[in-house]
PDB file of C-alpha atoms in Angstrom:
ATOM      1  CA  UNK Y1164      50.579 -49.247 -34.697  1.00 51.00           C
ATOM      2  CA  UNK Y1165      50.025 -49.632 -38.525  1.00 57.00           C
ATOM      3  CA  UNK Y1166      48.164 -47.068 -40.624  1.00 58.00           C
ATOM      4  CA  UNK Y1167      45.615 -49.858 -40.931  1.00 56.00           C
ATOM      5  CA  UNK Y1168      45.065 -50.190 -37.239  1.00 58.00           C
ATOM      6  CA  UNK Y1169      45.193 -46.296 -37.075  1.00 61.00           C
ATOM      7  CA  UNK Y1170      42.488 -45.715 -39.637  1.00 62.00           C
ATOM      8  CA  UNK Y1171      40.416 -48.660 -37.730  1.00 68.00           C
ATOM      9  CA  UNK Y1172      41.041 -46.532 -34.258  1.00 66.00           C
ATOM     10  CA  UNK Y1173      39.629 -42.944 -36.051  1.00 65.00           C
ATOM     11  CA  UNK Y1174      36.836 -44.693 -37.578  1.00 67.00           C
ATOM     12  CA  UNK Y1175      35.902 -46.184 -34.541  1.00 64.00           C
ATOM     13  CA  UNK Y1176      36.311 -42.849 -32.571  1.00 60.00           C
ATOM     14  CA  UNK Y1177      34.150 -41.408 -35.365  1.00 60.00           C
ATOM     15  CA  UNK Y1178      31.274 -43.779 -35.517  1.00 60.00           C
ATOM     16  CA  UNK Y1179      30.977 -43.635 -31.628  1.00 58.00           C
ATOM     17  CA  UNK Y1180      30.024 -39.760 -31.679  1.00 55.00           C
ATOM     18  CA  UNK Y1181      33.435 -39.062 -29.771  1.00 52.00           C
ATOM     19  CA  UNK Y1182      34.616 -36.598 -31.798  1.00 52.00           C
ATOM     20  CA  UNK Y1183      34.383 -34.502 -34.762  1.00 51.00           C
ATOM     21  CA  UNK Y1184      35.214 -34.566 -37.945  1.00 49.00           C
ATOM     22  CA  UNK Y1185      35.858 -30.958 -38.083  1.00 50.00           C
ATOM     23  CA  UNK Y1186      37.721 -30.974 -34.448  1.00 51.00           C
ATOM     24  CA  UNK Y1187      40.535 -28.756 -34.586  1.00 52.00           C
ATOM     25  CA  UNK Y1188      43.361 -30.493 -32.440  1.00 51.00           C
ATOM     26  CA  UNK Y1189      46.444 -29.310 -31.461  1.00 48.00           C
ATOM     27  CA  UNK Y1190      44.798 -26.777 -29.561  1.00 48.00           C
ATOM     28  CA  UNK Y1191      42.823 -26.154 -25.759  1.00 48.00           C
ATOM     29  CA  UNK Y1192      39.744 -27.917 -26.566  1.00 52.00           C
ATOM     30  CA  UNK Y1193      40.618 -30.869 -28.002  1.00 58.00           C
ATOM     31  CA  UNK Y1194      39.540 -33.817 -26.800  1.00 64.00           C
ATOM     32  CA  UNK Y1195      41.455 -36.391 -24.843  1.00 67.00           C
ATOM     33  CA  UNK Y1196      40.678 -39.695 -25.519  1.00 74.00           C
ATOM     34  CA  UNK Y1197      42.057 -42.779 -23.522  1.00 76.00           C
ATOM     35  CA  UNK Y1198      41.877 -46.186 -23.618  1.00 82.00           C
ATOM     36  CA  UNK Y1199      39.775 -48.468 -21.235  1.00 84.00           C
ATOM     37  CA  UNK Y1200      39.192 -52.229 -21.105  1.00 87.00           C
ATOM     38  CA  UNK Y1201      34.874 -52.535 -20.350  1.00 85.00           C
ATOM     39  CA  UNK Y1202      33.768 -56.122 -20.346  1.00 86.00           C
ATOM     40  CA  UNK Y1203      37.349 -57.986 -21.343  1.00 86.00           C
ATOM     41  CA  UNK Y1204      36.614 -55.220 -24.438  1.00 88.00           C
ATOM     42  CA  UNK Y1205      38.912 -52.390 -25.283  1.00 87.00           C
ATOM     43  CA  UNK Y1206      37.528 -49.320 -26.072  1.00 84.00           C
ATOM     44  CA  UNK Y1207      38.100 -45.859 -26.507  1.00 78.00           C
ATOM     45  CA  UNK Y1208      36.579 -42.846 -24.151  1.00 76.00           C
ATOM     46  CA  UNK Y1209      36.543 -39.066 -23.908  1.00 71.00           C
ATOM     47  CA  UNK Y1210      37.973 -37.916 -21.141  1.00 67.00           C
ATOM     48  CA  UNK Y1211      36.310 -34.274 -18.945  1.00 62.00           C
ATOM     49  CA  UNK Y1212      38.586 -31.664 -18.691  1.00 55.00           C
ATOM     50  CA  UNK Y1213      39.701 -32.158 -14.983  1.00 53.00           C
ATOM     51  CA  UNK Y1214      39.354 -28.597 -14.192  1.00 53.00           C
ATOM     52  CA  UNK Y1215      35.721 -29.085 -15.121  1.00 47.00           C
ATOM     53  CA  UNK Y1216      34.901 -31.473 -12.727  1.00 49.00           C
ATOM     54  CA  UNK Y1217      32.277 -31.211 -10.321  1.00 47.00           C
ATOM     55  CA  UNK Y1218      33.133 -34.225  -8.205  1.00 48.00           C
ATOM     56  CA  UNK Y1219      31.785 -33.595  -4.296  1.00 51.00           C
ATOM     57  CA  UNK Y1220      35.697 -33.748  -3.167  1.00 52.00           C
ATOM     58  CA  UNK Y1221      36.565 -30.808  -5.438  1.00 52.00           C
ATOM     59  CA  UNK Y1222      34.313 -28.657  -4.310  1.00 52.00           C
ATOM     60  CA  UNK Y1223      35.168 -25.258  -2.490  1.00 54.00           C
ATOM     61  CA  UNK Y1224      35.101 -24.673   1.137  1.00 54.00           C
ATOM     62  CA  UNK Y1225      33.238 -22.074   2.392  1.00 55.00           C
ATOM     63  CA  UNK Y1226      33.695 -18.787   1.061  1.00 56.00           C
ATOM     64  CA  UNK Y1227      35.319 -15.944   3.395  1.00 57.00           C
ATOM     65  CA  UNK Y1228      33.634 -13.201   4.469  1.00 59.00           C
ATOM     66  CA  UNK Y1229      33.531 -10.155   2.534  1.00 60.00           C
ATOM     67  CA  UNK Y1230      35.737  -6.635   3.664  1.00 59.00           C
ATOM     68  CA  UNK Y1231      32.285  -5.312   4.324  1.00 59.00           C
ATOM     69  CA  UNK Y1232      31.131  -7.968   7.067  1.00 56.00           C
ATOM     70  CA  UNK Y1233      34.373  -8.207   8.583  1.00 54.00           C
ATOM     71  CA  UNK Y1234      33.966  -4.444   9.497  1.00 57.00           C
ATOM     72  CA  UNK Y1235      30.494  -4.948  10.867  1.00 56.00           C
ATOM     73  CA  UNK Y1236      31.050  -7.619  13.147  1.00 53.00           C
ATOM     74  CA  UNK Y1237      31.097  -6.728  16.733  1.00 52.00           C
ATOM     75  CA  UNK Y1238      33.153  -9.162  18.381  1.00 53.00           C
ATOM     76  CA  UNK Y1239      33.948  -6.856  21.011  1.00 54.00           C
ATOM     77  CA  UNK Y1240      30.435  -6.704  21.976  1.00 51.00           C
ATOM     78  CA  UNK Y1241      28.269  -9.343  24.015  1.00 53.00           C
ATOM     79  CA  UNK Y1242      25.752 -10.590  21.667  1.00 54.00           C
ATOM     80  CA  UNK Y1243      22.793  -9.397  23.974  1.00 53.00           C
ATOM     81  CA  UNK Y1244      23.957  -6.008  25.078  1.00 51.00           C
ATOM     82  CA  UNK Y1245      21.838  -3.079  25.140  1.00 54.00           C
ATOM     83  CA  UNK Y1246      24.713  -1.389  22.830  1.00 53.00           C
ATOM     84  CA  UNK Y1247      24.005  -3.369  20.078  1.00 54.00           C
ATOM     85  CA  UNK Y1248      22.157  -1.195  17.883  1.00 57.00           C
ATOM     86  CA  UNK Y1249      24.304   2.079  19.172  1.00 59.00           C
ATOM     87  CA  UNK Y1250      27.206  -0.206  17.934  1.00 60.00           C
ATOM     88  CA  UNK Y1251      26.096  -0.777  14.183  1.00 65.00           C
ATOM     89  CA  UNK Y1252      25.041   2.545  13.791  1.00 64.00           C
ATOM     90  CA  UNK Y1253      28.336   3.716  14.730  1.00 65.00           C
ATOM     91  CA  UNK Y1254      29.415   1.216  12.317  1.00 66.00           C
ATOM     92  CA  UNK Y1255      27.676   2.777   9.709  1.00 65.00           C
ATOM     93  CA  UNK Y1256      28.722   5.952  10.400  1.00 62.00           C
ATOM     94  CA  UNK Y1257      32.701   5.307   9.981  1.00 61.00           C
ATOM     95  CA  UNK Y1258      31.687   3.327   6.540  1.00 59.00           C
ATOM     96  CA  UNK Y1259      29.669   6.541   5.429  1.00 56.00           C
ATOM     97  CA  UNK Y1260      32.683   8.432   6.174  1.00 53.00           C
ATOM     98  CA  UNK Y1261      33.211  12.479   5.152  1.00 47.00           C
ATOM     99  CA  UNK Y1262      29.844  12.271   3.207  1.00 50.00           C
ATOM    100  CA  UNK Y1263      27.688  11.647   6.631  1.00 47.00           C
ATOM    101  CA  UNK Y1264      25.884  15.106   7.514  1.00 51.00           C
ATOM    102  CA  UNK Y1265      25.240  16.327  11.004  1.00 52.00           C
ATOM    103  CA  UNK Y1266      21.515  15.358  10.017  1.00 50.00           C
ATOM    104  CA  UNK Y1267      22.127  11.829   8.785  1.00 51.00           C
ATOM    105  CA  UNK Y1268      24.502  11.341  12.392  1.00 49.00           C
ATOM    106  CA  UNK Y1269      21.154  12.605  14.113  1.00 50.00           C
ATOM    107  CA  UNK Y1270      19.328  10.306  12.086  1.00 51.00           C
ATOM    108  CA  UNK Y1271      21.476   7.093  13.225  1.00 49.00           C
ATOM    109  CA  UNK Y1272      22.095   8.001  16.778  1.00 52.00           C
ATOM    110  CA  UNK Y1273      19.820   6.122  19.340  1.00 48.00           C
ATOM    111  CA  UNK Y1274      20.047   8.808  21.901  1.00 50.00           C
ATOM    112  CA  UNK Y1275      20.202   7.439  25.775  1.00 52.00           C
ATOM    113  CA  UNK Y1276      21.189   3.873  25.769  1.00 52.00           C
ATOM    114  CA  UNK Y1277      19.918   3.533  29.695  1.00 56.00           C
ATOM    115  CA  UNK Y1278      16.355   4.491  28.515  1.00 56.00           C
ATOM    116  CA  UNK Y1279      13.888   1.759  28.228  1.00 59.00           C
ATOM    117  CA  UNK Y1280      13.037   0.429  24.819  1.00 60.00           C
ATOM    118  CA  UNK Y1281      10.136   1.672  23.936  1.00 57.00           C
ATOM    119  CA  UNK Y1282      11.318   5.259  24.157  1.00 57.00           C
ATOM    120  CA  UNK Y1283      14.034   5.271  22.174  1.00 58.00           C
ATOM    121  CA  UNK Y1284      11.558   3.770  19.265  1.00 64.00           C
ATOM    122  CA  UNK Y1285       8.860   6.173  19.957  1.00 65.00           C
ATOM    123  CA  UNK Y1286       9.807   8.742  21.887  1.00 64.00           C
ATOM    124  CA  UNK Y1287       6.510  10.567  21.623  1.00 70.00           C
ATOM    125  CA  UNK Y1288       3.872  10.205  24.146  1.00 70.00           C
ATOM    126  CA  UNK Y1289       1.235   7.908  23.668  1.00 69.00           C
ATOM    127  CA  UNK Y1290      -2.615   9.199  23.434  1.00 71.00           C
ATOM    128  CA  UNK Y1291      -4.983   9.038  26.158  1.00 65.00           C
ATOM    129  CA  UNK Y1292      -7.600   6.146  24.883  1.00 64.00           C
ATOM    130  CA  UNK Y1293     -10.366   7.131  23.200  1.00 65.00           C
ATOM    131  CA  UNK Y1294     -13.544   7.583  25.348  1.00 56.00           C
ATOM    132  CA  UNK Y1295     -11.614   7.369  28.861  1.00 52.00           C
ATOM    133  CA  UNK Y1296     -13.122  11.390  29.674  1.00 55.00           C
ATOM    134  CA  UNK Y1297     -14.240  11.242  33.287  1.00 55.00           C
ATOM    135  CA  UNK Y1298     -16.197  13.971  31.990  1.00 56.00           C
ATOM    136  CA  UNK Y1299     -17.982  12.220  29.154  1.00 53.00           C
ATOM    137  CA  UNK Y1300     -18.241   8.744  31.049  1.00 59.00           C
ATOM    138  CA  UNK Y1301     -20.234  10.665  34.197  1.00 68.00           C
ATOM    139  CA  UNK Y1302     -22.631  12.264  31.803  1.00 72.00           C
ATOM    140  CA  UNK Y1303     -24.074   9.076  29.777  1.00 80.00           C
ATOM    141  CA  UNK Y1304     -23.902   7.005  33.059  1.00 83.00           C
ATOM    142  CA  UNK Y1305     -26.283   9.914  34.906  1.00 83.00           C
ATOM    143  CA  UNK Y1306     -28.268  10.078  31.324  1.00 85.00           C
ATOM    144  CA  UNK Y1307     -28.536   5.987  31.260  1.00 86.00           C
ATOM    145  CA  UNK Y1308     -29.339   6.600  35.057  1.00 87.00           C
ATOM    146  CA  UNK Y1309     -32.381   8.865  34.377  1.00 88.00           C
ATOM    147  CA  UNK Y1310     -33.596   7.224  31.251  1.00 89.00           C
ATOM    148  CA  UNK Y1311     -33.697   3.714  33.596  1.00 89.00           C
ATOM    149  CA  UNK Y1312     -35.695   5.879  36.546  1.00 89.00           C
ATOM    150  CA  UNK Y1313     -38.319   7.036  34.034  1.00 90.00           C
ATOM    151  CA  UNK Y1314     -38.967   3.944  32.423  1.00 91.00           C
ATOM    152  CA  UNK Y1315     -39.200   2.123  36.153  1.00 90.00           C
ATOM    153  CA  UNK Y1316     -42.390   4.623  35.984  1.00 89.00           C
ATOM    154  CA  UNK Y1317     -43.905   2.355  33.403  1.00 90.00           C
ATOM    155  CA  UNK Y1318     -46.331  -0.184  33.404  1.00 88.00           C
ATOM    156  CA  UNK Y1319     -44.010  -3.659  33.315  1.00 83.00           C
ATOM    157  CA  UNK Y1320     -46.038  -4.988  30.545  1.00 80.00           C
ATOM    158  CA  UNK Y1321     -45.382  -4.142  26.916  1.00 78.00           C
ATOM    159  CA  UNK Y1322     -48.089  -1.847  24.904  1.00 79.00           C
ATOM    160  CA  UNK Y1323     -49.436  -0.609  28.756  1.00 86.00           C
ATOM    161  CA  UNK Y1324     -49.157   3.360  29.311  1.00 91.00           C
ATOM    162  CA  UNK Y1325     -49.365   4.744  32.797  1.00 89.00           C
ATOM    163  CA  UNK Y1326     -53.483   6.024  34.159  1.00 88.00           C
ATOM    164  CA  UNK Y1327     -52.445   9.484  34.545  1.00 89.00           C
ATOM    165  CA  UNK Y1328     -50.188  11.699  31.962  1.00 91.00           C
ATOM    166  CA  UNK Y1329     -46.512  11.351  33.403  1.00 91.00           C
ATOM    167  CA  UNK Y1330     -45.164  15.087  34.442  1.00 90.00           C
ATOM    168  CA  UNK Y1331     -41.221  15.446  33.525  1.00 90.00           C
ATOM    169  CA  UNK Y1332     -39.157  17.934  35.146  1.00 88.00           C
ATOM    170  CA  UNK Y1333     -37.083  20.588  32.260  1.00 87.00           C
ATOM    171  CA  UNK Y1334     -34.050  18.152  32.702  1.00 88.00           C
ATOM    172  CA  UNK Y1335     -35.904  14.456  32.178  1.00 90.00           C
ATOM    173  CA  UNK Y1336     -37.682  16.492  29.580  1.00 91.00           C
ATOM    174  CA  UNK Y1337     -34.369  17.422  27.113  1.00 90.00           C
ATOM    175  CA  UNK Y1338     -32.959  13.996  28.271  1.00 91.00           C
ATOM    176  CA  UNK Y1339     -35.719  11.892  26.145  1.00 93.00           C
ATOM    177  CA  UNK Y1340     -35.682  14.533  23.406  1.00 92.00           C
ATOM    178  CA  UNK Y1341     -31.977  13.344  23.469  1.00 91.00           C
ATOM    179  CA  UNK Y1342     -32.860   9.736  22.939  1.00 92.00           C
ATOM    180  CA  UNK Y1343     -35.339  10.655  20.576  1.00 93.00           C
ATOM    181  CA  UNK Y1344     -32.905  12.198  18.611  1.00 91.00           C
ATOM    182  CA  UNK Y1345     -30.386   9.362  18.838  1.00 90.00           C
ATOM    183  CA  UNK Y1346     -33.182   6.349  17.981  1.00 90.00           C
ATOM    184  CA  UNK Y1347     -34.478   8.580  15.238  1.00 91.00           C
ATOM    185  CA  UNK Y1348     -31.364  10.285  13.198  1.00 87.00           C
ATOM    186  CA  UNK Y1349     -32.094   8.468  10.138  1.00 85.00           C
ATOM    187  CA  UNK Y1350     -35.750  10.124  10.165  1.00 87.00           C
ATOM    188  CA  UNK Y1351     -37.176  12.237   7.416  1.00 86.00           C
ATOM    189  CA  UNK Y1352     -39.323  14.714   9.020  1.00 82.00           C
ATOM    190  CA  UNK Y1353     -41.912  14.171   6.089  1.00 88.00           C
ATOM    191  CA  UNK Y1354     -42.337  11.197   7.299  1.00 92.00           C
ATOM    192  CA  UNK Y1355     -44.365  12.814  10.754  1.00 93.00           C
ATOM    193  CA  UNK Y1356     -46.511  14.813   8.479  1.00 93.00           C
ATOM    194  CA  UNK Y1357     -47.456  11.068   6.646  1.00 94.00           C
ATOM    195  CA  UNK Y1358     -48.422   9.752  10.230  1.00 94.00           C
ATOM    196  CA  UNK Y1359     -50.254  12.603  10.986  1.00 94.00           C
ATOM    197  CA  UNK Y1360     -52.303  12.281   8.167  1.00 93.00           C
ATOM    198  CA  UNK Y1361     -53.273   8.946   8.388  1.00 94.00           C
ATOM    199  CA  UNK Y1362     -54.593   9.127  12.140  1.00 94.00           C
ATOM    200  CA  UNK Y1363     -56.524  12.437  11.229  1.00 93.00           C
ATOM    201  CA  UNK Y1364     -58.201  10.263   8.506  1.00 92.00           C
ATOM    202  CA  UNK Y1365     -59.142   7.984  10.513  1.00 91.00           C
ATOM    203  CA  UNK Y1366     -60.175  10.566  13.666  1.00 88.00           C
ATOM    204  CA  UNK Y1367     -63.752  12.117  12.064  1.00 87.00           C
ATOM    205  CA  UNK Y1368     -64.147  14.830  14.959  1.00 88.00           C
ATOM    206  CA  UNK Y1369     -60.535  15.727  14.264  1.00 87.00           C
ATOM    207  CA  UNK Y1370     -60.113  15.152  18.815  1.00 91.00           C
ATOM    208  CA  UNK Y1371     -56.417  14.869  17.979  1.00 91.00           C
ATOM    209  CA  UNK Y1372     -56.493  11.583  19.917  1.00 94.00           C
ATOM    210  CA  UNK Y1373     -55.483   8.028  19.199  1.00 94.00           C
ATOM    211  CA  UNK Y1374     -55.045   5.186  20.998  1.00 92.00           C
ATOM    212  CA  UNK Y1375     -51.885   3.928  21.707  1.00 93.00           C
ATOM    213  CA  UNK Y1376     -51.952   0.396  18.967  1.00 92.00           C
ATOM    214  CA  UNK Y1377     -53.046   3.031  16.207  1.00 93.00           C
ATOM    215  CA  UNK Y1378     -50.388   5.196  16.948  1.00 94.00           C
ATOM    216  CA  UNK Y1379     -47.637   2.370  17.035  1.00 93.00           C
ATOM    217  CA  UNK Y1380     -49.376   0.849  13.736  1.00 93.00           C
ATOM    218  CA  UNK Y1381     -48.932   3.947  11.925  1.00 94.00           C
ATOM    219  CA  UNK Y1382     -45.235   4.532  12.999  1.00 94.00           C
ATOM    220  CA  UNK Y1383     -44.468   1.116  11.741  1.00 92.00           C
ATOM    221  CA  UNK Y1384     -45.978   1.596   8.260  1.00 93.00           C
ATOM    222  CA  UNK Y1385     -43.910   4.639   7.554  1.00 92.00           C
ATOM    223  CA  UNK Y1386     -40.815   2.857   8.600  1.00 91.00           C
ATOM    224  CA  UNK Y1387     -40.416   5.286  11.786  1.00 91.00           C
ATOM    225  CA  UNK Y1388     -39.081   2.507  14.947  1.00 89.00           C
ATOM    226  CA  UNK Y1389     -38.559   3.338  18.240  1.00 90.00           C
ATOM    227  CA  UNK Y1390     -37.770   0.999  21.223  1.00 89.00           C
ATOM    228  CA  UNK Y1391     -40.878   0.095  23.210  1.00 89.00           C
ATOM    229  CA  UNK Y1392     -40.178   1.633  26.501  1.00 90.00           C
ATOM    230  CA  UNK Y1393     -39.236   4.817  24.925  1.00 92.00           C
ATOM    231  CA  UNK Y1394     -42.602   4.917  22.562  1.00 93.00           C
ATOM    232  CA  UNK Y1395     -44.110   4.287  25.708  1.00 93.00           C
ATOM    233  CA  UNK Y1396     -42.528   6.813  27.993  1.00 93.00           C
ATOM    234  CA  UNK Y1397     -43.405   9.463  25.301  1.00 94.00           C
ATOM    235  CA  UNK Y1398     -46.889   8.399  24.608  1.00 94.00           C
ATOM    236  CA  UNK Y1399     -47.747   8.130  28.622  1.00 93.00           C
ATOM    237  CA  UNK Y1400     -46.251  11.800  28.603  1.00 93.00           C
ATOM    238  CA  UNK Y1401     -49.346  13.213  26.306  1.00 94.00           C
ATOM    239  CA  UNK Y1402     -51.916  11.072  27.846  1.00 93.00           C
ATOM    240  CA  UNK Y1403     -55.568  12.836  27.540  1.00 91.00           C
ATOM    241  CA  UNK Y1404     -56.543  13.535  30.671  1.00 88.00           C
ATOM    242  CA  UNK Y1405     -60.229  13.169  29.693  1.00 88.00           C
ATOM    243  CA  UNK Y1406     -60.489  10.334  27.732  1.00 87.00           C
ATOM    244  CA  UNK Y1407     -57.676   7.910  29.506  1.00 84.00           C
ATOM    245  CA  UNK Y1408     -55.975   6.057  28.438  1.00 86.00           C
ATOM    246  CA  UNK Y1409     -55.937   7.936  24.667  1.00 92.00           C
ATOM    247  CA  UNK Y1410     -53.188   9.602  23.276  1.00 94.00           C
ATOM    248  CA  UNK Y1411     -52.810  13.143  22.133  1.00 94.00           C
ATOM    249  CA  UNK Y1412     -51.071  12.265  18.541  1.00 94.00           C
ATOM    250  CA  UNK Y1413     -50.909  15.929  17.522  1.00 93.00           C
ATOM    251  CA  UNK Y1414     -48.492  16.621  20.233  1.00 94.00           C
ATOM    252  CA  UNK Y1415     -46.158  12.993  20.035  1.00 94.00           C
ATOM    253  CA  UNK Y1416     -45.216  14.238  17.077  1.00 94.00           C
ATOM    254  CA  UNK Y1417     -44.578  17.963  17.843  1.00 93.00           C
ATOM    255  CA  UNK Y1418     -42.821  16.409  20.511  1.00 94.00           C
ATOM    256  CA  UNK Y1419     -40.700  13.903  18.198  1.00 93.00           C
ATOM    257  CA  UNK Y1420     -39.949  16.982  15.397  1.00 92.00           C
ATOM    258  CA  UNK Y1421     -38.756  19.292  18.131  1.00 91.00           C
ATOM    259  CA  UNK Y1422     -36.102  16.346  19.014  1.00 91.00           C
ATOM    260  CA  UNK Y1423     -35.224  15.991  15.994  1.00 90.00           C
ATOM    261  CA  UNK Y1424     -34.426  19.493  15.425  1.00 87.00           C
ATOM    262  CA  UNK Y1425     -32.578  19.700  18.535  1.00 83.00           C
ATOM    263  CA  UNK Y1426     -29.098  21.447  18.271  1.00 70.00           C
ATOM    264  CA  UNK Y1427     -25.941  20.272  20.100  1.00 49.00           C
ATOM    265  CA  UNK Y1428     -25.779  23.184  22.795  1.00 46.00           C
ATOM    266  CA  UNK Y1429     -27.956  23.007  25.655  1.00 44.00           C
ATOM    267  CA  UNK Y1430     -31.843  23.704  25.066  1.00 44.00           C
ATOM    268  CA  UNK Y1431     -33.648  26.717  26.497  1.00 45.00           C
ATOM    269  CA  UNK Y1432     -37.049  26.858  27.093  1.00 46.00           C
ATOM    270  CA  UNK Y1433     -37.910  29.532  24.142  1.00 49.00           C
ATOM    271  CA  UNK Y1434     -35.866  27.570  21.386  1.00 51.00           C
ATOM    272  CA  UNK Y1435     -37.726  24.078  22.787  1.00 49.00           C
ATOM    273  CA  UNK Y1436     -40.914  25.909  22.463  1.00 51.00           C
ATOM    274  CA  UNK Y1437     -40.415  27.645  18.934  1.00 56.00           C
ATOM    275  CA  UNK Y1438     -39.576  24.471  17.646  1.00 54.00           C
ATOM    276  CA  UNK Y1439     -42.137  22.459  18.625  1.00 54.00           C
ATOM    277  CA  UNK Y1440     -44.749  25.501  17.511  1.00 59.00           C
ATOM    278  CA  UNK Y1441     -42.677  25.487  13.821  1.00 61.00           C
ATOM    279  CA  UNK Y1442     -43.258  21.046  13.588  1.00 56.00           C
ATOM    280  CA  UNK Y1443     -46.981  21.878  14.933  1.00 58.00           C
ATOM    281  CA  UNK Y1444     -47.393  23.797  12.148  1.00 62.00           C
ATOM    282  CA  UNK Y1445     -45.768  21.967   9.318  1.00 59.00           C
ATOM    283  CA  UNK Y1446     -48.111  18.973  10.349  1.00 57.00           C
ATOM    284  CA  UNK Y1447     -50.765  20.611  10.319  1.00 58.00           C
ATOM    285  CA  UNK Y1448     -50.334  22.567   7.315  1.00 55.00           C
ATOM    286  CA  UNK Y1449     -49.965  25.955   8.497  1.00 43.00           C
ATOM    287  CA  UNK Y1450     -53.101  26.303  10.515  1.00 38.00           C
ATOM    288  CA  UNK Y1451     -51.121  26.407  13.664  1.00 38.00           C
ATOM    289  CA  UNK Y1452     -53.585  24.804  15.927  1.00 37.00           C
ATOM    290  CA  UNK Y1453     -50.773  24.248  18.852  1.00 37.00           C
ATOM    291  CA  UNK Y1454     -51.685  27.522  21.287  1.00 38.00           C
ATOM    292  CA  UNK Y1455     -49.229  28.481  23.602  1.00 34.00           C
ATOM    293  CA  UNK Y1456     -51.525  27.172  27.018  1.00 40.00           C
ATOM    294  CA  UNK Y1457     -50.792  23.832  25.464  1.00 45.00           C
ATOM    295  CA  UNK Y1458     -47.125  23.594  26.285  1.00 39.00           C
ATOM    296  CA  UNK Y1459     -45.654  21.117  28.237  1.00 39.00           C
ATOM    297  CA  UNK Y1460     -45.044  21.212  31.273  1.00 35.00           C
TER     298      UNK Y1460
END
C-alpha cells in the first residue's frame, strides 16, 4: 500500500469515530481494526476484545457449590426424616468447632427425636382456656338461672309491675344488687341524688311515692338506663302496699346506691343494711328519714 492510500485508510478510520487521535498503540488497549466488505463496499471496523464478549455460547455454566454447602448437605439423610433438623444442627456444631460452649450445644440440640412435634418446639404446657372454670361457669349459669325465675314473676307486658310488692329471699336479694351493679358501673352516684330531687319536686306531700312512668322518665333524663325487666323487677320489689300500684322512689334508689356500693366478698346483712341507711341519707340530705322497721325484707 502507498503512503497515499495509507493516509486515505487513517483518515477514513478517523472521520468514522473509530479511533483516536491520541490512541496510544502498541499497547493492550489498542484497537483492532479489520477489514469487511458491507454492500459490495469495503470498509473498515473495530473489532471487541474477544475476551469481552458476552455472546449466549460463552457464557459460564453453573457455578459450583461453595465449601460451606457442600458440608451442609445431608445426602446421607432421606429428605423427609424426622432427623433432619437434629442433622443440621449437628452440622452446625462441627462448623462452630472449639468455640461452641456447653450452652450454645444445649441451645442447638432438639432433645428426643421420637417426641411429637409440637413438644420439641414448645415444650411448655399449654394454658387451660380462659373462662373454662367449672367453678365460674356453674355460678353465672345458677345466677342467669335465678335472674330468668324472677323475671318469669313479671307481668309479660312491658311498663306492667306485679299487684302486690314481690318478697325476695337474702339470696335473690344480693343476686339483683349484682346485676344492678353490673348494668350500672358507669353510674355517678350524684346522679341518684338528681332523680331524687326531681320526683320530690314534683311529690307536694313529700309520700315518697311515684308511679312507675315518672320514675322511668326521670332515670332517662339523667342518663341512668337499665334493662326493662330489671327496672321492673326492682320497682315491683318497693311497691306501696297502700296505694298500688305506686312506687316507693325513696327506697329504689337506696336500693340502687347500696348496689352500687357493693364490695366483691359476699354481703352480710349489717354491711347491706349500713349501706343502704348511708345512700338514704345522702339523698336525702342528711335527714335520715330511712328508720330501721323499713328494711327489706
Amino acid at each position: 500500500m502507498t503512503d497515499a492510500g495509507s493516509l486515505t485508510r487513517r483518515k477514513h478510520i478517523q472521520d468514522a469515530n473509530l479511533l483516536h487521535k491520541e490512541s496510544p498503540y502498541g499497547n493492550f488497549y489498542s484497537p483492532v481494526i479489520r477489514p469487511k466488505i458491507v454492500g459490495g463496499r469495503l470498509i473498515h471496523v473495530r473489532e471487541e476484545d474477544p475476551a469481552y464478549r458476552t455472546s449466549r455460547r460463552d457464557l459460564p455454566g453453573p457455578h459450583p457449590l461453595s465449601p460451606r454447602s457442600r458440608t451442609q448437605r445431608l445426602d446421607s439423610l432421606p429428605p423427609h426424616s424426622n432427623n433432619a433438623v437434629e442433622a443440621r444442627r449437628r452440622e452446625k456444631l462441627k462448623l462452630r468447632g472449639d468455640s461452641l460452649t456447653e450452652r450454645d450445644a444445649e441451645q442447638f440440640s432438639s432433645g428426643d427425636a421420637s417426641a411429637p412435634l409440637s413438644e420439641r418446639l414448645n415444650p411448655y404446657q399449654p394454658l387451660p382456656p380462659i373462662g373454662s372454670s367449672p367453678r365460674a361457669s356453674g355460678v353465672a349459669m345458677e345466677t342467669a338461672q335465678l335472674l330468668n325465675g324472677l323475671y318469669g314473676r313479671l307481668p309479660p307486658y312491658a311498663g306492667r309491675l306485679t299487684s302486690a310488692p314481690l318478697v325476695l329471699g337474702s339470696n335473690e336479694e344480693y343476686v339483683v344488687m349484682r346485676e344492678l351493679q353490673s348494668q350500672l358501673r358507669y353510674l355517678e352516684t350524684g346522679k341518684l341524688k338528681q332523680v331524687y330531687t326531681e320526683l320530690a319536686d314534683s311529690d307536694d306531700e313529700l309520700t315518697g311515692l311515684c308511679s312507675f312512668v315518672e320514675l322511668h322518665n326521670a332515670f332517662v333524663r339523667n342518663n341512668i338506663f337499665l334493662a326493662d325487666p330489671l327496672a321492673r323487677l326492682v320497682a315491683s320489689v318497693f311497691i306501696s302496699p297502700y296505694e298500688p300500684p305506686k312506687v316507693n322512689y325513696e327506697k329504689v334508689l337506696s336500693f340502687i346506691g347500696a348496689s352500687l356500693h357493693l364490695g366483691s366478698n359476699s354481703l352480710s346483712e349489717a354491711s347491706y343494711y349500713q349501706a343502704q341507711q348511708q345512700q338514704q341519707q345522702q339523698l336525702n340530705g342528711g335527714s335520715g328519714y330511712y328508720h330501721q322497721d323499713d328494711q327489706l325484707q
